[in-house]
CSV table of C-alpha atoms in Angstrom, one decimal:
chain,number,residue,atom,x,y,z
A,211,UNK,CA,20.0,-16.9,-35.2
A,212,UNK,CA,17.3,-16.5,-32.5
A,213,UNK,CA,20.1,-15.5,-30.1
A,214,UNK,CA,20.8,-12.6,-32.2
A,215,UNK,CA,17.4,-11.2,-31.7
A,216,UNK,CA,17.2,-11.9,-28.1
A,217,UNK,CA,20.5,-10.1,-27.4
A,218,UNK,CA,19.2,-7.1,-29.6
A,219,UNK,CA,15.7,-7.0,-27.7
A,220,UNK,CA,17.5,-7.2,-24.3
A,221,UNK,CA,20.0,-4.2,-25.2
A,222,UNK,CA,17.0,-2.0,-26.6
A,223,UNK,CA,14.7,-2.8,-23.5
A,224,UNK,CA,17.6,-2.6,-21.1
A,225,UNK,CA,18.9,0.7,-22.3
A,226,UNK,CA,15.3,2.2,-22.0
A,227,UNK,CA,14.3,0.4,-18.6
A,228,UNK,CA,17.6,0.7,-16.8
A,229,UNK,CA,17.0,4.3,-15.6
A,230,UNK,CA,13.6,3.1,-14.2
A,231,UNK,CA,15.5,0.0,-12.6
A,232,UNK,CA,17.9,2.3,-10.9
A,233,UNK,CA,15.1,4.4,-9.6
A,234,UNK,CA,13.1,1.3,-8.2
A,235,UNK,CA,16.1,0.0,-6.4
A,236,UNK,CA,17.5,3.1,-4.8
A,237,UNK,CA,14.0,4.3,-3.7
A,238,UNK,CA,13.4,0.7,-2.6
A,239,UNK,CA,16.4,1.2,-0.2
A,240,UNK,CA,14.8,4.3,1.2
A,241,UNK,CA,11.5,2.6,1.6
A,242,UNK,CA,13.0,0.1,4.1
A,243,UNK,CA,13.0,2.8,6.6
A,244,UNK,CA,10.6,5.4,5.4
A,245,UNK,CA,6.9,5.2,4.3
A,246,UNK,CA,4.6,7.4,2.2
A,247,UNK,CA,3.1,10.0,4.6
A,248,UNK,CA,-0.3,8.8,6.4
A,249,UNK,CA,-2.4,9.8,9.2
A,250,UNK,CA,-1.0,8.1,12.5
A,251,UNK,CA,-4.1,6.7,14.5
A,252,UNK,CA,-2.1,7.3,17.7
A,253,UNK,CA,-1.3,10.9,16.9
A,254,UNK,CA,-4.7,11.5,15.9
A,255,UNK,CA,-6.3,10.2,18.9
A,256,UNK,CA,-4.1,12.3,21.1
A,257,UNK,CA,-4.7,15.3,19.2
A,258,UNK,CA,-8.3,15.4,18.5
A,259,UNK,CA,-11.1,16.9,20.7
A,260,UNK,CA,-12.7,14.6,23.1
A,261,UNK,CA,-16.7,14.6,22.6
A,262,UNK,CA,-18.5,16.7,25.0
A,263,UNK,CA,-21.5,14.9,26.4
A,264,UNK,CA,-23.7,17.9,26.9
A,265,UNK,CA,-26.6,18.5,24.5
A,266,UNK,CA,-25.9,15.4,22.4
A,267,UNK,CA,-28.8,13.7,20.8
A,268,UNK,CA,-29.1,10.0,21.4
A,269,UNK,CA,-28.6,8.2,18.0
A,270,UNK,CA,-32.5,6.6,17.8
A,271,UNK,CA,-33.7,10.3,17.6
A,272,UNK,CA,-31.3,11.3,14.7
A,273,UNK,CA,-31.9,8.3,12.5
A,274,UNK,CA,-35.0,9.8,11.0
A,275,UNK,CA,-32.9,12.5,9.2
A,276,UNK,CA,-31.4,10.1,7.2
A,277,UNK,CA,-33.3,9.2,3.8
A,278,UNK,CA,-35.9,6.3,4.7
A,279,UNK,CA,-34.5,3.9,2.1
A,280,UNK,CA,-31.3,3.7,3.9
A,281,UNK,CA,-32.3,3.3,7.6
A,282,UNK,CA,-32.5,-0.3,7.2
A,283,UNK,CA,-28.8,-0.8,5.7
A,284,UNK,CA,-27.2,1.0,8.3
A,285,UNK,CA,-23.6,-0.8,8.7
A,286,UNK,CA,-21.8,1.8,11.4
A,287,UNK,CA,-22.4,4.8,13.1
A,288,UNK,CA,-19.6,7.1,14.7
A,289,UNK,CA,-19.6,9.9,16.9
A,290,UNK,CA,-16.5,12.4,16.7
A,291,UNK,CA,-15.8,15.9,17.2
A,292,UNK,CA,-14.6,18.4,14.4
A,293,UNK,CA,-13.2,21.1,16.6
A,294,UNK,CA,-15.7,21.7,19.1
A,295,UNK,CA,-18.7,20.6,17.1
A,296,UNK,CA,-20.0,16.9,17.8
A,297,UNK,CA,-20.9,14.9,14.5
A,298,UNK,CA,-22.6,11.6,13.8
A,299,UNK,CA,-21.2,10.0,10.7
A,300,UNK,CA,-23.8,7.2,9.7
A,301,UNK,CA,-22.4,4.8,7.2
A,302,UNK,CA,-25.2,2.9,5.0
A,303,UNK,CA,-25.0,0.7,2.0
A,304,UNK,CA,-26.0,3.7,0.1
A,305,UNK,CA,-23.3,5.9,1.5
A,306,UNK,CA,-22.3,8.1,4.4
A,307,UNK,CA,-24.3,10.7,6.2
A,308,UNK,CA,-22.9,13.5,8.5
A,309,UNK,CA,-25.5,14.9,11.0
A,310,UNK,CA,-24.9,17.3,13.8
A,311,UNK,CA,-25.1,15.6,17.3
A,312,UNK,CA,-26.7,18.7,18.7
A,313,UNK,CA,-29.7,19.2,16.5
A,314,UNK,CA,-29.8,15.9,14.2
A,315,UNK,CA,-29.6,18.0,10.7
A,316,UNK,CA,-27.8,16.6,8.0
A,317,UNK,CA,-24.7,18.4,7.0
A,318,UNK,CA,-23.3,18.6,3.2
A,319,UNK,CA,-20.3,20.3,4.2
A,320,UNK,CA,-18.5,21.5,7.6
A,321,UNK,CA,-18.2,25.2,8.0
A,322,UNK,CA,-14.9,26.9,7.2
A,323,UNK,CA,-14.6,28.2,10.6
A,324,UNK,CA,-15.0,24.7,12.3
A,325,UNK,CA,-12.5,23.2,9.9
A,326,UNK,CA,-9.9,26.0,10.7
A,327,UNK,CA,-10.8,25.3,14.5
A,328,UNK,CA,-10.1,21.7,14.2
A,329,UNK,CA,-6.8,22.2,12.2
A,330,UNK,CA,-5.3,24.5,15.0
A,331,UNK,CA,-6.6,21.9,17.2
A,332,UNK,CA,-4.7,19.1,15.6
A,333,UNK,CA,-1.5,21.2,15.0
A,334,UNK,CA,-1.8,22.2,18.5
A,335,UNK,CA,-0.7,25.8,17.0
A,336,UNK,CA,-2.0,28.3,14.6
A,337,UNK,CA,-3.7,27.0,11.4
A,338,UNK,CA,-3.6,28.9,8.0
A,339,UNK,CA,-5.8,27.9,4.9
A,340,UNK,CA,-3.6,27.9,1.9
A,341,UNK,CA,-6.1,26.7,-0.8
A,342,UNK,CA,-9.4,24.8,-1.1
A,343,UNK,CA,-8.4,22.0,-3.6
A,344,UNK,CA,-10.7,20.5,-6.2
A,345,UNK,CA,-8.2,18.0,-7.5
A,346,UNK,CA,-5.7,15.9,-5.6
A,347,UNK,CA,-2.1,16.8,-5.2
A,348,UNK,CA,1.1,14.3,-4.8
A,349,UNK,CA,0.2,14.0,-1.0
A,350,UNK,CA,-3.2,13.0,-1.8
A,351,UNK,CA,-2.4,10.1,-4.1
A,352,UNK,CA,-3.5,7.0,-2.8
A,353,UNK,CA,-5.6,8.5,0.1
A,354,UNK,CA,-8.8,8.7,-2.2
A,355,UNK,CA,-10.7,11.7,-1.1
A,356,UNK,CA,-13.9,10.4,-2.5
A,357,UNK,CA,-16.8,13.0,-2.2
A,358,UNK,CA,-14.5,15.1,0.5
A,359,UNK,CA,-13.9,18.0,-2.0
A,360,UNK,CA,-13.2,20.9,-1.7
A,361,UNK,CA,-10.3,19.6,0.4
A,362,UNK,CA,-8.9,22.3,2.5
A,363,UNK,CA,-5.0,22.3,3.0
A,364,UNK,CA,-3.9,24.1,6.0
A,365,UNK,CA,-0.2,25.0,7.0
A,366,UNK,CA,1.3,25.5,10.6
A,367,UNK,CA,3.3,28.9,10.0
A,368,UNK,CA,4.7,28.9,13.5
A,369,UNK,CA,6.1,25.2,13.2
A,370,UNK,CA,9.7,24.5,12.6
A,371,UNK,CA,9.1,21.2,10.9
A,372,UNK,CA,6.9,22.6,8.0
A,373,UNK,CA,3.7,20.7,9.2
A,374,UNK,CA,0.7,20.6,6.7
A,375,UNK,CA,-2.6,19.1,6.9
A,376,UNK,CA,-5.4,18.1,4.7
A,377,UNK,CA,-9.1,18.1,6.0
A,378,UNK,CA,-12.4,16.8,4.2
A,379,UNK,CA,-14.8,19.5,3.9
A,380,UNK,CA,-17.6,16.8,4.1
A,381,UNK,CA,-16.7,15.0,7.4
A,382,UNK,CA,-14.1,17.6,8.8
A,383,UNK,CA,-11.9,14.5,9.3
A,384,UNK,CA,-7.9,14.8,8.3
A,385,UNK,CA,-7.2,13.1,5.0
A,386,UNK,CA,-3.3,13.6,5.2
A,387,UNK,CA,-0.8,15.1,7.4
A,388,UNK,CA,3.0,15.7,6.5
A,389,UNK,CA,6.0,17.5,7.7
A,390,UNK,CA,9.3,18.5,6.0
A,391,UNK,CA,11.0,15.4,7.1
A,392,UNK,CA,8.3,13.1,5.7
A,393,UNK,CA,8.1,14.8,2.6
A,394,UNK,CA,11.5,14.7,1.7
A,395,UNK,CA,11.8,10.9,2.4
A,396,UNK,CA,8.7,10.4,0.3
A,397,UNK,CA,10.2,12.2,-2.7
A,398,UNK,CA,13.5,10.1,-2.4
A,399,UNK,CA,11.4,6.6,-1.7
A,400,UNK,CA,7.7,6.1,-2.2
A,401,UNK,CA,6.9,8.7,-5.0
A,402,UNK,CA,9.6,7.5,-7.5
A,403,UNK,CA,9.2,3.9,-6.5
A,404,UNK,CA,5.4,4.0,-7.0
A,405,UNK,CA,5.6,6.3,-9.9
A,406,UNK,CA,3.3,8.7,-8.0
A,407,UNK,CA,2.7,11.1,-10.9
A,408,UNK,CA,-0.2,13.6,-9.8
A,409,UNK,CA,-1.7,13.9,-13.5
A,410,UNK,CA,-1.7,10.3,-14.1
A,411,UNK,CA,-3.4,9.4,-10.9
A,412,UNK,CA,-5.9,12.4,-11.2
A,413,UNK,CA,-7.5,10.5,-14.0
A,414,UNK,CA,-8.2,7.6,-11.5
A,415,UNK,CA,-6.4,4.7,-10.3
A,416,UNK,CA,-6.9,2.5,-13.6
A,417,UNK,CA,-4.4,4.5,-16.1
A,418,UNK,CA,-1.6,4.5,-13.4
A,419,UNK,CA,-2.2,0.6,-12.8
A,420,UNK,CA,-1.8,0.1,-16.3
A,421,UNK,CA,1.4,2.0,-16.9
A,422,UNK,CA,2.8,0.5,-13.8
A,423,UNK,CA,2.0,-3.2,-14.9
A,424,UNK,CA,3.3,-2.6,-18.6
A,425,UNK,CA,6.6,-1.3,-17.0
A,426,UNK,CA,7.1,-4.0,-14.7
A,427,UNK,CA,5.8,-6.9,-17.1
A,428,UNK,CA,8.0,-5.7,-19.9
A,429,UNK,CA,10.8,-5.3,-17.4
A,430,UNK,CA,10.4,-8.8,-16.4
A,431,UNK,CA,10.9,-10.1,-20.0
A,432,UNK,CA,13.9,-8.0,-20.2
A,433,UNK,CA,15.4,-9.4,-17.3
A,434,UNK,CA,14.6,-13.0,-18.3
A,435,UNK,CA,16.2,-12.4,-21.6
A,436,UNK,CA,19.2,-11.3,-19.7
A,437,UNK,CA,19.5,-14.5,-17.8
A,438,UNK,CA,19.2,-16.4,-20.9
A,439,UNK,CA,22.0,-14.6,-22.6
A,440,UNK,CA,24.1,-14.5,-19.3
A,441,UNK,CA,23.9,-18.3,-18.9
A,442,UNK,CA,24.7,-18.7,-22.6
A,443,UNK,CA,27.7,-16.5,-22.6
A,444,UNK,CA,29.0,-18.2,-19.3
A,445,UNK,CA,28.7,-21.9,-21.0
A,446,UNK,CA,30.5,-20.8,-24.0
A,447,UNK,CA,33.1,-19.0,-22.3
A,448,UNK,CA,33.6,-22.0,-20.1
A,449,UNK,CA,34.0,-24.2,-22.9
A,450,UNK,CA,36.3,-22.1,-25.1
A,451,UNK,CA,38.7,-21.4,-22.1
A,452,UNK,CA,38.4,-24.6,-20.3
A,453,UNK,CA,37.8,-22.7,-16.7
A,454,UNK,CA,35.0,-21.2,-15.1
A,455,UNK,CA,34.3,-17.5,-15.4
A,456,UNK,CA,32.8,-14.7,-17.4
A,457,UNK,CA,34.4,-14.7,-21.0
A,458,UNK,CA,34.2,-10.7,-21.0
A,459,UNK,CA,37.4,-8.7,-20.9
A,460,UNK,CA,36.1,-5.2,-20.8
A,461,UNK,CA,35.4,-4.1,-17.3
A,462,UNK,CA,31.6,-2.8,-17.7
A,463,UNK,CA,30.8,-6.2,-19.6
A,464,UNK,CA,32.4,-8.3,-16.9
A,465,UNK,CA,30.8,-6.4,-13.9
A,466,UNK,CA,27.4,-6.4,-15.9
A,467,UNK,CA,27.6,-10.1,-16.7
A,468,UNK,CA,28.8,-11.3,-13.1
A,469,UNK,CA,26.3,-9.2,-11.6
A,470,UNK,CA,23.7,-10.6,-13.6
A,471,UNK,CA,25.0,-14.2,-12.7
A,472,UNK,CA,24.9,-13.4,-8.9
A,473,UNK,CA,21.7,-11.2,-8.9
A,474,UNK,CA,19.9,-11.8,-11.8
A,475,UNK,CA,17.3,-14.3,-10.3
A,476,UNK,CA,16.5,-11.7,-7.6
A,477,UNK,CA,16.0,-8.9,-10.2
A,478,UNK,CA,13.7,-11.0,-12.2
A,479,UNK,CA,11.6,-12.1,-9.1
A,480,UNK,CA,11.9,-8.8,-7.6
A,481,UNK,CA,10.4,-6.9,-10.6
A,482,UNK,CA,7.9,-9.7,-11.3
A,483,UNK,CA,6.9,-9.3,-7.3
A,484,UNK,CA,6.4,-5.8,-8.3
A,485,UNK,CA,3.8,-6.4,-11.0
A,486,UNK,CA,1.9,-8.8,-8.7
A,487,UNK,CA,1.6,-5.9,-6.1
A,488,UNK,CA,-1.1,-4.7,-8.4
A,489,UNK,CA,-2.2,-7.8,-10.0
A,490,UNK,CA,-4.3,-10.5,-8.6
A,491,UNK,CA,-3.4,-14.4,-9.1
A,492,UNK,CA,-5.8,-15.6,-11.6
A,493,UNK,CA,-8.7,-17.9,-10.7
A,494,UNK,CA,-7.7,-20.4,-13.4
A,495,UNK,CA,-4.5,-20.9,-11.5
A,496,UNK,CA,-5.8,-20.9,-8.0
A,497,UNK,CA,-9.7,-21.1,-7.8
A,498,UNK,CA,-11.8,-19.2,-5.5
A,499,UNK,CA,-14.9,-21.0,-4.8
A,500,UNK,CA,-16.8,-18.1,-2.8
A,501,UNK,CA,-16.3,-14.4,-2.5
A,502,UNK,CA,-16.5,-13.0,1.1
A,503,UNK,CA,-17.5,-9.7,2.5
A,504,UNK,CA,-15.8,-9.8,5.9
A,505,UNK,CA,-17.3,-6.7,7.6
A,506,UNK,CA,-20.8,-8.3,6.5
A,507,UNK,CA,-19.8,-11.7,7.9
A,508,UNK,CA,-18.4,-10.3,11.1
A,509,UNK,CA,-21.7,-7.8,11.7
A,510,UNK,CA,-24.0,-10.7,11.1
A,511,UNK,CA,-26.9,-8.1,10.4
A,512,UNK,CA,-27.3,-4.5,9.6
A,513,UNK,CA,-27.4,-2.3,12.8
A,514,UNK,CA,-30.6,-1.2,14.6
A,515,UNK,CA,-30.2,1.6,17.0
A,516,UNK,CA,-32.9,0.1,19.2
A,517,UNK,CA,-30.8,-2.8,20.0
A,518,UNK,CA,-28.2,-0.9,21.8
A,519,UNK,CA,-29.0,-0.5,25.5
A,520,UNK,CA,-26.0,1.6,26.5
A,521,UNK,CA,-26.6,5.3,25.3
A,522,UNK,CA,-23.6,7.5,24.3
A,523,UNK,CA,-24.3,9.8,27.1
A,524,UNK,CA,-23.6,7.0,29.6
A,525,UNK,CA,-20.7,6.1,27.8
A,526,UNK,CA,-19.3,9.6,27.6
A,527,UNK,CA,-19.6,9.8,31.4
A,528,UNK,CA,-18.0,6.4,32.2
A,529,UNK,CA,-15.0,7.0,29.8
A,530,UNK,CA,-13.9,10.7,30.5
A,531,UNK,CA,-11.8,12.1,27.5
A,532,UNK,CA,-13.6,9.9,24.7
A,533,UNK,CA,-12.6,10.9,21.4
A,534,UNK,CA,-15.0,8.6,19.3
A,535,UNK,CA,-17.8,6.1,19.6
A,536,UNK,CA,-18.4,3.6,17.1
A,537,UNK,CA,-21.6,1.5,16.9
A,538,UNK,CA,-20.9,-1.8,15.3
A,539,UNK,CA,-21.7,-5.7,15.8
A,540,UNK,CA,-20.1,-9.0,16.1
A,541,UNK,CA,-22.0,-11.9,15.1
A,542,UNK,CA,-25.4,-9.9,15.4
A,543,UNK,CA,-24.5,-8.7,19.0
A,544,UNK,CA,-24.3,-5.1,19.2
A,545,UNK,CA,-21.0,-3.7,20.3
A,546,UNK,CA,-19.6,-0.2,21.0
A,547,UNK,CA,-16.0,0.8,20.4
A,548,UNK,CA,-14.8,3.6,22.6
A,549,UNK,CA,-11.6,5.3,21.6
A,550,UNK,CA,-9.9,7.5,24.2
A,551,UNK,CA,-6.5,9.2,23.6
A,552,UNK,CA,-4.5,5.9,24.8
A,553,UNK,CA,-6.9,3.1,24.6
A,554,UNK,CA,-9.8,1.3,22.8
A,555,UNK,CA,-12.5,-0.4,24.7
A,556,UNK,CA,-15.0,-2.7,23.6
A,557,UNK,CA,-18.3,-2.4,25.3
A,558,UNK,CA,-21.1,-5.0,25.2
A,559,UNK,CA,-24.1,-2.9,24.4
A,560,UNK,CA,-26.7,-5.7,24.8
A,561,UNK,CA,-27.7,-4.2,28.2
A,562,UNK,CA,-27.1,-1.3,30.3
A,563,UNK,CA,-24.3,-2.9,32.3
A,564,UNK,CA,-21.5,-1.6,30.3
A,565,UNK,CA,-19.5,-5.0,30.4
A,566,UNK,CA,-16.5,-5.6,28.4
A,567,UNK,CA,-17.1,-7.2,25.1
A,568,UNK,CA,-15.0,-10.3,25.3
A,569,UNK,CA,-13.5,-11.9,22.0
A,570,UNK,CA,-11.8,-15.3,22.6
A,571,UNK,CA,-11.4,-18.6,20.7
A,572,UNK,CA,-15.1,-19.8,21.7
A,573,UNK,CA,-16.7,-16.8,20.8
A,574,UNK,CA,-14.8,-16.7,17.3
A,575,UNK,CA,-15.6,-20.3,16.6
A,576,UNK,CA,-19.4,-20.1,17.6
A,577,UNK,CA,-19.3,-16.9,15.2
A,578,UNK,CA,-17.9,-18.9,12.2
A,579,UNK,CA,-20.2,-21.8,12.7
A,580,UNK,CA,-23.1,-19.2,12.4
A,581,UNK,CA,-21.6,-17.7,9.2
A,582,UNK,CA,-20.7,-21.3,7.5
A,583,UNK,CA,-24.2,-22.5,8.4
A,584,UNK,CA,-22.9,-25.7,7.1
A,585,UNK,CA,-20.9,-29.0,8.3
A,586,UNK,CA,-17.5,-27.5,7.5
A,587,UNK,CA,-15.0,-28.0,10.4
A,588,UNK,CA,-14.0,-24.6,12.1
A,589,UNK,CA,-11.0,-24.4,14.3
A,590,UNK,CA,-10.1,-21.2,16.4
A,591,UNK,CA,-6.6,-20.9,18.0
A,592,UNK,CA,-4.9,-17.9,19.9
A,593,UNK,CA,-1.9,-17.0,18.2
A,594,UNK,CA,0.7,-15.3,20.3
A,595,UNK,CA,3.5,-15.1,17.6
A,596,UNK,CA,3.4,-14.3,13.8
A,597,UNK,CA,2.8,-16.7,11.1
A,598,UNK,CA,3.4,-16.2,7.1
A,599,UNK,CA,0.3,-14.3,6.5
A,600,UNK,CA,-0.6,-12.6,9.9
A,601,UNK,CA,2.7,-10.4,9.7
A,602,UNK,CA,4.2,-7.2,8.6
A,603,UNK,CA,8.0,-6.6,9.0
A,604,UNK,CA,7.8,-3.0,8.9
A,605,UNK,CA,5.0,-2.4,11.4
A,606,UNK,CA,4.3,-5.6,13.1
A,607,UNK,CA,0.6,-6.1,13.9
A,608,UNK,CA,-0.7,-6.6,17.4
A,609,UNK,CA,-0.5,-9.8,19.3
A,610,UNK,CA,-2.3,-12.0,20.4
A,611,UNK,CA,-4.6,-12.8,17.6
A,612,UNK,CA,-7.3,-15.3,17.3
A,613,UNK,CA,-7.1,-17.3,14.0
A,614,UNK,CA,-10.1,-19.2,12.8
A,615,UNK,CA,-9.4,-21.8,10.2
A,616,UNK,CA,-12.3,-23.2,7.9
A,617,UNK,CA,-12.1,-26.6,6.6
A,618,UNK,CA,-13.9,-25.3,3.1
A,619,UNK,CA,-12.8,-25.4,-0.6
A,620,UNK,CA,-10.7,-22.2,-0.1
A,621,UNK,CA,-9.2,-23.2,3.1
A,622,UNK,CA,-10.2,-20.0,4.5
A,623,UNK,CA,-8.4,-18.4,7.7
A,624,UNK,CA,-9.6,-15.5,9.4
A,625,UNK,CA,-7.4,-13.4,11.8
A,626,UNK,CA,-9.2,-11.4,14.3
A,627,UNK,CA,-7.7,-8.9,16.9
A,628,UNK,CA,-9.6,-9.5,20.0
A,629,UNK,CA,-8.8,-5.8,21.3
A,630,UNK,CA,-10.1,-4.1,18.3
A,631,UNK,CA,-12.0,-6.5,16.2
A,632,UNK,CA,-10.1,-5.8,12.9
A,633,UNK,CA,-10.0,-8.9,10.7
A,634,UNK,CA,-7.8,-10.0,8.1
A,635,UNK,CA,-9.0,-12.9,5.7
A,636,UNK,CA,-7.1,-15.2,3.4
A,637,UNK,CA,-7.9,-18.2,1.1
A,638,UNK,CA,-5.7,-20.1,-1.2
A,639,UNK,CA,-5.6,-17.4,-3.9
A,640,UNK,CA,-4.7,-14.9,-1.6
A,641,UNK,CA,-2.0,-16.8,0.2
A,642,UNK,CA,-0.4,-17.5,-3.2
A,643,UNK,CA,-0.4,-13.7,-3.9
A,644,UNK,CA,1.2,-13.2,-0.6
A,645,UNK,CA,4.1,-15.3,-1.7
A,646,UNK,CA,4.4,-13.7,-5.1
A,647,UNK,CA,4.2,-10.3,-3.9
A,648,UNK,CA,5.4,-9.8,-0.3
A,649,UNK,CA,7.4,-13.1,-0.1
A,650,UNK,CA,9.5,-12.3,-3.3
A,651,UNK,CA,9.5,-8.3,-3.1
A,652,UNK,CA,10.5,-7.8,0.7
A,653,UNK,CA,11.2,-11.5,2.0
A,654,UNK,CA,8.2,-11.4,3.8
A,655,UNK,CA,8.3,-14.5,6.4
A,656,UNK,CA,7.8,-14.9,9.9
A,657,UNK,CA,11.4,-16.4,10.5
A,658,UNK,CA,12.5,-13.0,9.4
A,659,UNK,CA,10.6,-11.6,12.1
A,660,UNK,CA,12.9,-13.0,14.5
A,661,UNK,CA,16.0,-12.1,12.7
A,662,UNK,CA,15.7,-8.5,11.8
A,663,UNK,CA,19.5,-8.0,11.3
A,664,UNK,CA,19.8,-10.8,8.7
A,665,UNK,CA,16.5,-9.5,6.9
A,666,UNK,CA,17.9,-6.2,6.7
A,667,UNK,CA,21.5,-7.5,5.4
A,668,UNK,CA,19.8,-9.4,2.6
A,669,UNK,CA,17.8,-6.4,1.5
A,670,UNK,CA,20.7,-4.2,1.2
A,671,UNK,CA,22.7,-7.0,-0.4
A,672,UNK,CA,20.6,-7.7,-3.1
A,673,UNK,CA,19.1,-4.0,-3.5
A,674,UNK,CA,22.7,-3.0,-4.2
A,675,UNK,CA,23.4,-6.0,-6.3
A,676,UNK,CA,20.5,-4.9,-8.7
A,677,UNK,CA,21.5,-1.4,-8.6
A,678,UNK,CA,24.9,-2.6,-9.8
A,679,UNK,CA,23.4,-4.6,-12.5
A,680,UNK,CA,21.0,-1.8,-13.7
A,681,UNK,CA,23.7,0.9,-13.7
A,682,UNK,CA,26.4,-1.1,-15.7
A,683,UNK,CA,23.6,-2.1,-18.2
A,684,UNK,CA,22.3,1.6,-18.3
A,685,UNK,CA,26.0,2.8,-19.4
A,686,UNK,CA,26.6,-0.2,-21.8
A,687,UNK,CA,23.2,0.6,-23.4
A,688,UNK,CA,24.4,4.4,-23.6
A,689,UNK,CA,27.8,3.7,-25.0
A,690,UNK,CA,26.5,1.3,-27.4
A,691,UNK,CA,24.0,3.7,-29.1
A,692,UNK,CA,26.4,6.3,-28.6
A,693,UNK,CA,28.9,4.5,-30.7
A,694,UNK,CA,26.5,3.6,-33.2
A,695,UNK,CA,25.2,7.2,-33.9
A,696,UNK,CA,29.1,8.3,-34.0
A,697,UNK,CA,29.6,5.5,-36.7
A,698,UNK,CA,26.6,6.6,-39.0
A,699,UNK,CA,27.7,10.1,-38.7
A,700,UNK,CA,31.2,9.1,-39.6
A,701,UNK,CA,30.0,6.9,-42.5
A,702,UNK,CA,27.9,9.9,-43.6
A,703,UNK,CA,30.6,12.1,-43.7
A,704,UNK,CA,33.1,9.6,-45.8
A,705,UNK,CA,30.1,9.3,-48.2
A,706,UNK,CA,29.7,12.8,-48.6
A,707,UNK,CA,33.5,13.3,-48.9
A,708,UNK,CA,33.8,10.4,-51.6
A,709,UNK,CA,30.7,11.9,-53.6
A,710,UNK,CA,32.7,15.1,-53.9
A,711,UNK,CA,36.1,13.7,-54.5
A,712,UNK,CA,34.3,11.8,-57.6
A,713,UNK,CA,32.3,15.0,-58.8
A,714,UNK,CA,35.6,16.8,-58.8
A,715,UNK,CA,37.3,14.1,-60.9
A,716,UNK,CA,34.6,14.4,-63.6
């Protein structure tokens, strides 16, 4: 009796969700090769204006322009150019402040003329302002322009590839860059795959998250029911026919059943892993003993401008064509990140010698021992190959990387890029999520990094299999309910004819 309700529920959910499943699988195939548009850092570093060192105030003379209660909580300072205008961006625990590097005045918004100049420079061509946006559009979903409104939307009328650019009116920095090619592939891939509906995301992230979680969660239940039905049908068919094979005779039923038996487990784990892309592993399953703020741990303290013995003017003179300078710290030691068009340099700012800031296993191990402030064992190793957590099969992260392992309750592991000081952190809970999300969804494994052809072949095989199961399920559901509607209609006509016939007899 229970199987009757399982079949009915699977049929109802499958008919409704199969359209969504087909869209997810087909757009997933596109996403193997094409991403949602984003600002490419290499492109930005080449296109943006270099900072001119004339008339730039040193940082210690502009700090007083920030509210006094924020000067002791500075986490980062950055010097960059918006068009030809040099600007400081001072980040504190209370927010960001934009100041003119020429006179130190606070800026609430960048003048329109400066923004247009910056857009033309980034385009390397003419720029035309189309609108000043007070809300997001489909290309700003996920970019998160918080406090950047109005966002200035520019097009490049002389370009043949339909380039468009979005600039923050607060910082002057680009938020998004697209062209006709990236927009086309986004409409075929990421936008339908992630259900990027503008009106849904304009209300904030949570409503969209809830919708995706409910759809993928119900979809997981639907697929699980289908697997139960498929196994039961297979067993019953084998007992009756005394041989292995699907008991269904009609082609659509056979294809749906065989497809479900072959690819059902993949469809189940794929939809579930899509759910896990937006959900954390509950701590009752994998406990987390301590929450970490990685950037605070790496800095070691808030920044103090007086600790930096190297001036920005000296950096600009020593590194011609500098695009940005970032004041940061590592383990309490002052560090400058100097970005040129082609390279990023780490400079030890503890004295005026401008020596490279060297990050190696010894430095990282000493840093972690300072962070732990306990007897937990710390081990730092230099990785020249990827492991299962420091990996991205689409855009491989840079190597080598320093891996710092801590013998604590969470089995913490830090991956530090010695060239940029970028850091990734994983504990047991996050490692479990990697397997439940990326491991199941896109077969993210270090072994596949060395076998790209096999990885792509498996993705294509399983995605096509999932598409076939979804399409046959959609057609079967449509035919079933169409047939039921016709039967009800015919039954109603027969009843009416019967009533009329009896009425005439009377």
